[in-house]
Coordinates of C-alpha atoms in Angstrom, one line a residue:
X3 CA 207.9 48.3 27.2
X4 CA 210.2 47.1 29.7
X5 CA 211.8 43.7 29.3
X6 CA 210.2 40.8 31.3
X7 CA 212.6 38.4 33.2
X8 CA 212.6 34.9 32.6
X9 CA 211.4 33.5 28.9
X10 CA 209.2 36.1 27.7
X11 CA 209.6 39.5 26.5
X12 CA 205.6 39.3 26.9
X13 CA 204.0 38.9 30.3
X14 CA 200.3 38.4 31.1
X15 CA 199.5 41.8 33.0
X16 CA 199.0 41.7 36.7
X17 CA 195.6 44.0 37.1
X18 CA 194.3 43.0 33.5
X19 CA 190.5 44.4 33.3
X20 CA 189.3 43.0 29.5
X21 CA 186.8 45.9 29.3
X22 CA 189.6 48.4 30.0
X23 CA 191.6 47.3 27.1
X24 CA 189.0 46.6 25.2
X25 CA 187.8 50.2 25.7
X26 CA 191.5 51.9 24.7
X27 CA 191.0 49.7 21.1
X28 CA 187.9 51.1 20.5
X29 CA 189.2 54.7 21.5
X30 CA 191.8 53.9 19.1
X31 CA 190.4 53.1 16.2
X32 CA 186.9 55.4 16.5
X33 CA 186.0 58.2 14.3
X34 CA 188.7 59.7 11.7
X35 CA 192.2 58.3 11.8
X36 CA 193.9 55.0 13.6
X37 CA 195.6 55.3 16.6
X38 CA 198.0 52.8 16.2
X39 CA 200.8 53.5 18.7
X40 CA 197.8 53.1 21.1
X41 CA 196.8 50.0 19.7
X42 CA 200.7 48.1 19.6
X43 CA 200.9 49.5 23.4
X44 CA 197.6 47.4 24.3
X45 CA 198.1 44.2 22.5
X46 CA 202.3 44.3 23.6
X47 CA 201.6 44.6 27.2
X48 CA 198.6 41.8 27.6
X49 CA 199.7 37.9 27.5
X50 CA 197.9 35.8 24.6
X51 CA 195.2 34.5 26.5
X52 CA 194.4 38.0 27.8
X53 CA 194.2 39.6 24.2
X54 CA 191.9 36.9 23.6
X55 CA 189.6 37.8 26.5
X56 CA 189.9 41.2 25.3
X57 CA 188.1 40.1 22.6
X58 CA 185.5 38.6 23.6
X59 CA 185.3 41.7 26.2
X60 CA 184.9 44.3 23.3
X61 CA 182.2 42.6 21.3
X62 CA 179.8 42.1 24.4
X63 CA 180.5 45.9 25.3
X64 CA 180.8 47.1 21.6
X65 CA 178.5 44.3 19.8
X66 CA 181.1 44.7 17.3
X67 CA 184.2 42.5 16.1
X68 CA 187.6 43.5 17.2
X69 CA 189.2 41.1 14.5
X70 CA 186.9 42.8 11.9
X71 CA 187.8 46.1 13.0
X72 CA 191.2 45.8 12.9
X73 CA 191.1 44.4 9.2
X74 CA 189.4 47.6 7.8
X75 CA 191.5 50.2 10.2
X76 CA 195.3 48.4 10.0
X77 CA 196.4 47.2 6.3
X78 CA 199.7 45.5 5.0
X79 CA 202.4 44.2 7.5
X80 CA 201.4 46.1 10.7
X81 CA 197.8 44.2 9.7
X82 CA 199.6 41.2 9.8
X83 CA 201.2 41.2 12.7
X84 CA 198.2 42.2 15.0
X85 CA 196.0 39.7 13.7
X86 CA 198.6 37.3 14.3
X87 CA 198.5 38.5 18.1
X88 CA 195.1 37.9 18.5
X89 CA 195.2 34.0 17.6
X90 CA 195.4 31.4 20.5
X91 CA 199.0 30.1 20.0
X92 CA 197.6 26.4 18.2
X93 CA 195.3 28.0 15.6
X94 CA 198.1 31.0 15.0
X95 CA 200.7 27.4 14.5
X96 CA 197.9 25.8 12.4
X97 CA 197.2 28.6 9.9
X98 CA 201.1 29.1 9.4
X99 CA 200.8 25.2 9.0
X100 CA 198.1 25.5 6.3
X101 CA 199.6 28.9 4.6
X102 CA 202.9 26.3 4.3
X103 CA 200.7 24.0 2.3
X104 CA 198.4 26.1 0.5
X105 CA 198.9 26.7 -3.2
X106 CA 201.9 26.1 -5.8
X107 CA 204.6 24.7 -4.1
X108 CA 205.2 24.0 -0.5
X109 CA 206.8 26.5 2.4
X110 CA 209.2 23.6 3.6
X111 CA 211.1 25.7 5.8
X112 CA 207.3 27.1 7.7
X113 CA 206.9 23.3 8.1
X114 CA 210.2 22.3 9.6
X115 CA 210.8 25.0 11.6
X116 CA 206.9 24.2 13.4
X117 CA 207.3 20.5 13.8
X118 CA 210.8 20.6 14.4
X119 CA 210.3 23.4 17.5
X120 CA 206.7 21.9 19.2
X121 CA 206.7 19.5 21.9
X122 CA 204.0 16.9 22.3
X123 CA 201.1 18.9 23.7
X124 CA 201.7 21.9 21.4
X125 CA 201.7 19.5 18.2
X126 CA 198.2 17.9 19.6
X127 CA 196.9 21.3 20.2
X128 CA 197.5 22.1 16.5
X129 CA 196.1 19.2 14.8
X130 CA 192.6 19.3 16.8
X131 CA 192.5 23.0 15.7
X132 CA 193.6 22.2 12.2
X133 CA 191.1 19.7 11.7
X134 CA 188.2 22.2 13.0
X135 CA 189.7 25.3 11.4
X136 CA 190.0 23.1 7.5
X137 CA 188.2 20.1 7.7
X138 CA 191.0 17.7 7.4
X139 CA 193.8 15.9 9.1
X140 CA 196.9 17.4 9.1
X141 CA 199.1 14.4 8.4
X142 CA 196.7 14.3 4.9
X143 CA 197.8 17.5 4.1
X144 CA 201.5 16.6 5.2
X145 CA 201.3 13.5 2.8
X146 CA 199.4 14.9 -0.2
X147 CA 202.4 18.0 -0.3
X148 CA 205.3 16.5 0.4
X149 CA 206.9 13.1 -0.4
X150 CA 210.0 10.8 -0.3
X151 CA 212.0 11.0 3.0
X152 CA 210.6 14.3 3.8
X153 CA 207.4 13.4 4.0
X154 CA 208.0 10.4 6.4
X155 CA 210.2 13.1 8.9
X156 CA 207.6 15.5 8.9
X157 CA 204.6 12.4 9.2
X158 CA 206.8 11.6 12.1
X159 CA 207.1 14.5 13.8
X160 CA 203.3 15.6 13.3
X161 CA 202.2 12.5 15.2
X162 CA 203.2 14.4 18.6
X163 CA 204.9 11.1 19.8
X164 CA 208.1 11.9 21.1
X165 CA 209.3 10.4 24.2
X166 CA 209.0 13.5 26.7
X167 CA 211.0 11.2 29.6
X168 CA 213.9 13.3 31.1
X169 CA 215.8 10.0 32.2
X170 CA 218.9 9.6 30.0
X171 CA 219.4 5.8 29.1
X172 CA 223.5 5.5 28.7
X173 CA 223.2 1.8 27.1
X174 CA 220.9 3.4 24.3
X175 CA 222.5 6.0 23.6
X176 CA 225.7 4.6 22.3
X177 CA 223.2 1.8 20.7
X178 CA 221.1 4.1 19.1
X179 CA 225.0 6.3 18.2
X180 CA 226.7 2.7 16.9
X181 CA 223.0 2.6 15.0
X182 CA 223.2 5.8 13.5
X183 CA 227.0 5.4 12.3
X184 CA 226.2 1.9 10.5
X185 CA 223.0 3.5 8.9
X186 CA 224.9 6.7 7.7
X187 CA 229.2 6.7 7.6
X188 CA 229.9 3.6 7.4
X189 CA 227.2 2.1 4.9
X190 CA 227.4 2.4 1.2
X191 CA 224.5 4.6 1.0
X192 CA 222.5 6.2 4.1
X193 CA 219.5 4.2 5.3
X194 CA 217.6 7.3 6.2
X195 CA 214.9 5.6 7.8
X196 CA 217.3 5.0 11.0
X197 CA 217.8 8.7 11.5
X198 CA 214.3 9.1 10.7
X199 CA 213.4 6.8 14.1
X200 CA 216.2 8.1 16.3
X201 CA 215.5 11.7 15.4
X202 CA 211.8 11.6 15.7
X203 CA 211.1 9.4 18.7
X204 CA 213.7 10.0 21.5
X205 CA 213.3 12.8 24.6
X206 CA 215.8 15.9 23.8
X207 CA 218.2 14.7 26.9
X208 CA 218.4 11.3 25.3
X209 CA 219.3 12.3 21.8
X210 CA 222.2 14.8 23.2
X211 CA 223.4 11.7 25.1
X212 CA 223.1 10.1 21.7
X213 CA 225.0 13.1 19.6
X214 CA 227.9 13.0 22.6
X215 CA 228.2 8.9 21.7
X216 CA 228.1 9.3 18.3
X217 CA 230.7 11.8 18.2
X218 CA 232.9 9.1 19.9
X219 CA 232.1 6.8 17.3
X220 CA 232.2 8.6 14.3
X221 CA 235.2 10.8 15.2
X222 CA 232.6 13.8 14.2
X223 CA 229.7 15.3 15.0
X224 CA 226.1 14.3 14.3
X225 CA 225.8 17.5 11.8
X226 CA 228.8 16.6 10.0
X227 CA 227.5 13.2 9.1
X228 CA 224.0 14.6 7.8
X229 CA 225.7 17.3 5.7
X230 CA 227.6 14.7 3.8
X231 CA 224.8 11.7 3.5
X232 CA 221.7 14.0 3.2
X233 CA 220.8 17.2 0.4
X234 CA 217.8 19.2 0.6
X235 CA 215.2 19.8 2.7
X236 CA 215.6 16.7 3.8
X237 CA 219.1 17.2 5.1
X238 CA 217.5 20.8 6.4
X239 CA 214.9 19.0 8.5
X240 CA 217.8 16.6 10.1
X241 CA 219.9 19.0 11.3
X242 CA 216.9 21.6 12.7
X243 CA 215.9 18.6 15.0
X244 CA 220.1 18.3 16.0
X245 CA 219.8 21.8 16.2
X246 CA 216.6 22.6 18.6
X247 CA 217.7 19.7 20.9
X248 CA 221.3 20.8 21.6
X249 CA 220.2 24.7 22.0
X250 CA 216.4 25.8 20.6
X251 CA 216.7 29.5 21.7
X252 CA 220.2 29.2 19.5
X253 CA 218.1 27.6 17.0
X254 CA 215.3 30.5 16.4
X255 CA 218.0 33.1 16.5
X256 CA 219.5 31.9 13.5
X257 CA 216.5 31.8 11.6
X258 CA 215.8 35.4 12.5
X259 CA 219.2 36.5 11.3
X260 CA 218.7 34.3 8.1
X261 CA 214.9 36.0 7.7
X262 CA 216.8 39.8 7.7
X263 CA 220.0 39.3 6.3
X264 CA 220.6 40.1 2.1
X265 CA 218.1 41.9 0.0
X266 CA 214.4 41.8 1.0
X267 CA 213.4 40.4 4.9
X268 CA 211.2 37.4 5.2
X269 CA 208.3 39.4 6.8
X270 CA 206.6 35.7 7.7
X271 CA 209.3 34.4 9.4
X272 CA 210.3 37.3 10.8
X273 CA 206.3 37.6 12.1
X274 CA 205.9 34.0 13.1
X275 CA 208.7 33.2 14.9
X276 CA 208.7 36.7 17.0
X277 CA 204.8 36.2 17.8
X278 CA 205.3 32.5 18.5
X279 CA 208.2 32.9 20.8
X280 CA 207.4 36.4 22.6
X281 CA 205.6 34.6 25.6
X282 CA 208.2 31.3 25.8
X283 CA 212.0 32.0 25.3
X284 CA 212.1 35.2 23.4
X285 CA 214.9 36.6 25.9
X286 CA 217.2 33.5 25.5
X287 CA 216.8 33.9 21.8
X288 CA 217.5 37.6 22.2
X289 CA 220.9 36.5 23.9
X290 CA 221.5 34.1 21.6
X291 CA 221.3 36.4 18.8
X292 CA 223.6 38.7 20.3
X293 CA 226.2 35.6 21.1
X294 CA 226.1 34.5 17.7
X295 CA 225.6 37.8 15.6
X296 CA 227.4 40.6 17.9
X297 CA 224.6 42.6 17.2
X298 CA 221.2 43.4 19.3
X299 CA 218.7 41.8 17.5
X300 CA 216.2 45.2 18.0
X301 CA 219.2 47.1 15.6
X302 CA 218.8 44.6 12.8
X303 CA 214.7 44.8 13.2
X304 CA 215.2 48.4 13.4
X305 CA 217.3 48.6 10.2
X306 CA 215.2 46.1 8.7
X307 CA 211.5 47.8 9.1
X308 CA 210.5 50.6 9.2
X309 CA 207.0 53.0 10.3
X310 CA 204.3 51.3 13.1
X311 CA 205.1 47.7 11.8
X312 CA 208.5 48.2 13.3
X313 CA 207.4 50.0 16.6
X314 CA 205.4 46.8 16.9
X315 CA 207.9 44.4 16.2
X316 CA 210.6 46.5 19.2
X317 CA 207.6 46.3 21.5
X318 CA 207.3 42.5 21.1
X319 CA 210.9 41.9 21.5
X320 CA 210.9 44.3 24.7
X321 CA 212.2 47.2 23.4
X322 CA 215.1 48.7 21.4
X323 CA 217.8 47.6 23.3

């Protein structure tokens, strides 16, 4: 598949006809044996809103359920991936949400990386869905997993609230910088509440105008300061906010590179952030990756995968170049 210009490695196709593609998935996966290189070249070449239509477009020809059929033909990460395709984008956010949540112990780095990376639309999306898909708020699952610090951040952040204005105040900034310094350097102690209202409330433009003050201030940058006052996830969380407002593609592409490198890839991360990105900025992050890494981010996938789960995973990212 050719790469798309612009943000997306995934375009919505120009002549889409649902009962066409819904007819080469039923081809695919009818009688003895999957085709499955047919099936990753339907789903790779159809935006997420047409794969949904699909669908809907294969049970009223087929009166059967494409989500159903793909569970008993596909199994294991190739299974994974293609079911994650077929989710709108807010329920695919609010299962990875819930999966975060769900058991022993809490996916911290699923939950920062989604409420760090949403805007305000994208977050309200995701808690009406979450609240019809498990019957319950997400901020009550956000409080009853996580606690301290943390818990306020990511209460913060799940509220959708964030000032969206693309107006840069100059006075604030070096307010809200001069704030941050006295809550942080230059108190015994960091008052983490501070960092907690700066981080989570103001526009993107605003808090880069803020970083560029408080690196006046402080003689440092912003991520310096958190490294040495915060630990943890906590600390984590900070510095992915600092991180997708100064350069998001920048941001994804080094959680991809942390997902593949050492022993053993991180086949959720790896899945989420490739199937979550595809349609948005997938080509920045793909330049990023290459920026930061020296290394085409299809030849790590490639090295990293292997068999139709691989082909899948080139096709989303636009090939193997």
């Amino acid at each position: 598949m050719a790469e798309a210009q612009g943000g997306g490695t995934v375009k919505a196709k120009s002549d889409f006809d649902g009962q066409k593609e819904a007819e080469a998935l039923r081809k695919a996966m009818k009688g003895l044996g999957t085709n499955e290189k047919a099936i990753i070249e339907v789903l790779t070449n159809l935006s997420n809103a047409q794969r949904v239509q699909t669908a809907i477009d294969y049970k009223t020809m087929f009166g059967r359920d494409l989500i159903k059929d793909f569970k008993s033909e596909l199994s294991g990460k190739l299974e994974a991936i293609v079911l994650a395709l077929m989710m709108p984008s807010p329920l695919f956010d609010a299962h990875a949400l819930k999966r975060a949540m769900k058991g022993a112990g809490t996916d911290e780095d699923a939950l920062i990386e989604i409420l760090c990376s949403r805007n305000n639309a994208e977050i309200t999306a995701i808690k009406l869905i979450y609240k019809k898909e498990f019957k319950n708020e997400l901020e009550e699952d956000i409080r009853s997993d996580t606690s301290g610090n943390l818990q306020k951040l990511f209460v913060s952040l799940s509220t959708g609230g964030r000032d969206e204005n693309a107006e840069v105040d100059s006075d604030k900034a070096k307010a809200d910088a001069k704030a941050l310094f006295e809550a942080g350097e230059k108190a015994m102690g960091t008052d983490e509440s501070r960092f907690n209202m700066i981080l989570a409330t103001r526009s993107y433009p605003q808090l880069r105008a803020t970083f560029d003050e408080y690196a006046k201030v402080a003689k440092k940058e912003i991520e310096a300061s958190i490294k040495s006052e915060m630990s943890g996830n906590l600390e984590k969380g900070m510095l992915s906010i600092v991180k997708v407002v100064r350069d998001k593609p920048a941001y994804f592409a080094e959680q991809l590179h942390a997902a593949m490198k050492g022993l053993g890839t991180d086949e959720k991360t790896l899945i989420r952030i490739l199937v979550s990105r595809c349609e948005k900025d997938l080509v920045q992050i793909k330049r990023e990756y290459f920026k930061m890494f020296k290394v085409p981010i299809a030849k790590s996938i490639a090295g990293d995968t292997s068999g139709d789960y691989r082909a899948m995973l080139l096709a989303i990212c636009g090939g193997p170049e």
